XYZ file of C-alpha atoms in Angstrom:
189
model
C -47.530 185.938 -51.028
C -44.853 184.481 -49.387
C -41.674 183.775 -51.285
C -42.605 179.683 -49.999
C -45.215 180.396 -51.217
C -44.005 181.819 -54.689
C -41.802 178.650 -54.665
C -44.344 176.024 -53.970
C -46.869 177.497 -56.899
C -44.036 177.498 -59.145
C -43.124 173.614 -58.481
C -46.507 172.698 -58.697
C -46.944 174.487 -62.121
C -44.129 172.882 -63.108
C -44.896 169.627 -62.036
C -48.553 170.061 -63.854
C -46.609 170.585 -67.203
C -44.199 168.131 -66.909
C -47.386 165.398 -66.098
C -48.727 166.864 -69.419
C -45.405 167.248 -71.592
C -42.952 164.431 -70.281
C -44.822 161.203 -72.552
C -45.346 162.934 -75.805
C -41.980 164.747 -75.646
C -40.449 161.109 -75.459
C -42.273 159.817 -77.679
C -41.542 162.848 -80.403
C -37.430 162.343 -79.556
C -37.579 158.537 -79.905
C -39.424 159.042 -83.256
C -36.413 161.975 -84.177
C -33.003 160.273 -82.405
C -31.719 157.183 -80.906
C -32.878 155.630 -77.619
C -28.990 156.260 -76.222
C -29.687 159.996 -76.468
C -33.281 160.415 -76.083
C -33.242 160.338 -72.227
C -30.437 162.764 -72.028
C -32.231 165.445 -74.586
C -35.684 164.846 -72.385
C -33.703 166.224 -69.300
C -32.574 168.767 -70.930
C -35.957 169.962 -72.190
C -37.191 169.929 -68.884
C -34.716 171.662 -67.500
C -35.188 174.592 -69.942
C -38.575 174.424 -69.485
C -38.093 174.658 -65.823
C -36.074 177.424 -66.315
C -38.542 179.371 -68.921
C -41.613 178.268 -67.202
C -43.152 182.206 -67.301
C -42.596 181.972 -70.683
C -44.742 178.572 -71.289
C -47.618 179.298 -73.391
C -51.099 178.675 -72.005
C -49.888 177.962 -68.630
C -51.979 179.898 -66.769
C -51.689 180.400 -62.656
C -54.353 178.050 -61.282
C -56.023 175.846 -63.878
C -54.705 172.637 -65.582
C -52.789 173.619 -68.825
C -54.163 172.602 -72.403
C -52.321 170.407 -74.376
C -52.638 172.155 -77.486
C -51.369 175.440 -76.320
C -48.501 174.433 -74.477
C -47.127 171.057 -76.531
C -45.881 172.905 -79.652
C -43.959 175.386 -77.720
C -42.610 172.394 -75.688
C -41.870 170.765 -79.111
C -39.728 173.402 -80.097
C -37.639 173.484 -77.061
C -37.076 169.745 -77.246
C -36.458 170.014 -80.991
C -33.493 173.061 -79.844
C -32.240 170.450 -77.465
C -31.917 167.958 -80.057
C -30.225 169.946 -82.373
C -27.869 171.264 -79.575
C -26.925 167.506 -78.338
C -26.736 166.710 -82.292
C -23.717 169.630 -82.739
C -22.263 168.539 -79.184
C -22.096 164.803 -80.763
C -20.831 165.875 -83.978
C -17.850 167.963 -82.768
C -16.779 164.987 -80.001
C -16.747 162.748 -83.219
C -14.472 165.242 -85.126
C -12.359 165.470 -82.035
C -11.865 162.122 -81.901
C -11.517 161.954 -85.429
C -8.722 164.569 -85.496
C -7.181 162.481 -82.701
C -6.528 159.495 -84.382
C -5.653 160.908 -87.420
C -2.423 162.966 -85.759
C -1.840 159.837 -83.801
C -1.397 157.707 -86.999
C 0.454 161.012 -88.937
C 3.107 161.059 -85.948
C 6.161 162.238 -88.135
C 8.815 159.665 -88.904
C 11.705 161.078 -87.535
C 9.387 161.872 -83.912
C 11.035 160.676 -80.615
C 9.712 157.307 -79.470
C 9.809 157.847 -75.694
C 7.684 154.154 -74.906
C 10.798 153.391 -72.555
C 10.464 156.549 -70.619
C 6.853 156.497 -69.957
C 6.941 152.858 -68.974
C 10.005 153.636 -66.568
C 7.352 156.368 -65.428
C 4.323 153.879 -65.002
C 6.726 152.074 -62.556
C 6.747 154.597 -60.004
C 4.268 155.103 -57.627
C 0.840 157.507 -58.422
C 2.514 159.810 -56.125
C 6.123 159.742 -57.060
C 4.618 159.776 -60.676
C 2.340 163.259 -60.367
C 5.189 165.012 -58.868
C 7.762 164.295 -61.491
C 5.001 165.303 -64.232
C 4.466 168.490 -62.335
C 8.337 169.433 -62.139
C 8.792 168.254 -65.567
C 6.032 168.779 -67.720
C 4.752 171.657 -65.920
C 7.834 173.376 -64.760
C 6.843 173.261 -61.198
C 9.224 174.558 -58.604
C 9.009 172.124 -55.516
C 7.258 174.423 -53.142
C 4.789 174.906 -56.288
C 4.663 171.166 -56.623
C 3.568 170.654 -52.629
C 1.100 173.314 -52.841
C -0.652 171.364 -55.843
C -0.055 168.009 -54.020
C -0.886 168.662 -50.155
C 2.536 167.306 -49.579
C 5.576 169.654 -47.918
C 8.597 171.318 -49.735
C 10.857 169.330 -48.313
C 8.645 166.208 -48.723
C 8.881 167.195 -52.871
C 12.431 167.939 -53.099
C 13.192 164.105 -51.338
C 10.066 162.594 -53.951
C 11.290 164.114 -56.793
C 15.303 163.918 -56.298
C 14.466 159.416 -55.463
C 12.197 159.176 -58.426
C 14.326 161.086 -60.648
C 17.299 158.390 -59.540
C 14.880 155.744 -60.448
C 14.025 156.662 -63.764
C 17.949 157.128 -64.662
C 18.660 153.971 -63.244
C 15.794 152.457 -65.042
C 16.646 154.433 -68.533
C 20.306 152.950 -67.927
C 21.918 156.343 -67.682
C 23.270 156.033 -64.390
C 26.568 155.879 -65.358
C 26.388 157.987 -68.604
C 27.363 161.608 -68.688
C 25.267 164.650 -68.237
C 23.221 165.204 -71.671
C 24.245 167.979 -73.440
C 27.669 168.338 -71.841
C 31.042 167.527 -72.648
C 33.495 165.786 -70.239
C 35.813 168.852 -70.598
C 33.368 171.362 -70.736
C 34.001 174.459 -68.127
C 37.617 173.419 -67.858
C 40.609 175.113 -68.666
C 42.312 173.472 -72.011
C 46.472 174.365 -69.982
């Protein structure tokens, strides 16, 4: 037997289950889970059972499978799925959970920095990414252009204009260097 062959048994054996399974499989996760997930689960079911299809009990080579030997087996794999997409729900609802509730703990004495993402949200998406990437990611500018498609030189101009439009935006032109004193580095004579 060819390995076609091998292949075009195999989807037809498949294709004979999924004929017998597909209805009462919906029907049992309707009965078991809402309609939102039940079309998602059913995928998933057949895509294990595509996957374990040797293993399928009572489906034999050439003749039509019985319902009663291979449903129950097929039951159990869509009642795994279930309980898998169950878990997978439940911990995305404790994420989000978690989420809100550090969002709402933020500590009083935290940094509101509202002014410097909206002076951020007025560059371009470009200008933007770039200044993220040196900033929050501690990019070097050849680094930067690597992740970006842009060149070096391209990055170094980006990031020194944006950087002068956030200052100017954040009013601090004209202020000093943070963290510095006028006089520091200078002889006191």
């Amino acid at each position: 037997m060819t390995e076609q062959e091998a292949r075009r048994m195999r989807r037809a054996r498949f294709e004979g289950l999924a004929h017998l399974v597909v209805e009462p499989l919906h029907r049992y996760l309707l009965r078991r889970t809402g309609a939102d997930m039940v079309d998602d689960v059913l995928s998933e079911t057949m895509l294990v059972l595509w996957r374990r299809l040797g293993d399928v009990p009572g489906l034999g080579e050439g003749s039509e499978p019985d319902p009663g030997d291979v449903l129950p087996w097929c039951y159990g794999v869509a009642r795994g799925c279930l309980a898998n997409a169950r878990r997978a729900d439940g911990r995305r609802l404790r994420l989000v959970e978690r989420l809100i509730r550090t969002q709402e703990e933020a500590p009083a004495g935290a940094a509101d920095h509202s002014e410097l993402h909206a002076a951020l949200a007025d560059l371009g998406a470009l200008d933007r990414e770039v200044v993220r990437l040196w900033a929050w990611e501690g990019l070097a500018p050849r680094q930067i252009a690597e992740a970006t498609g842009l060149t070096s030189n391209a990055v170094s101009i980006r990031l020194h204009r944006a950087k002068a439009r956030l200052a100017a935006r954040l009013g601090r032109k004209d202020a000093g260097r943070p963290g510095h004193k006028r006089d520091e580095g200078r002889s006191s004579q």
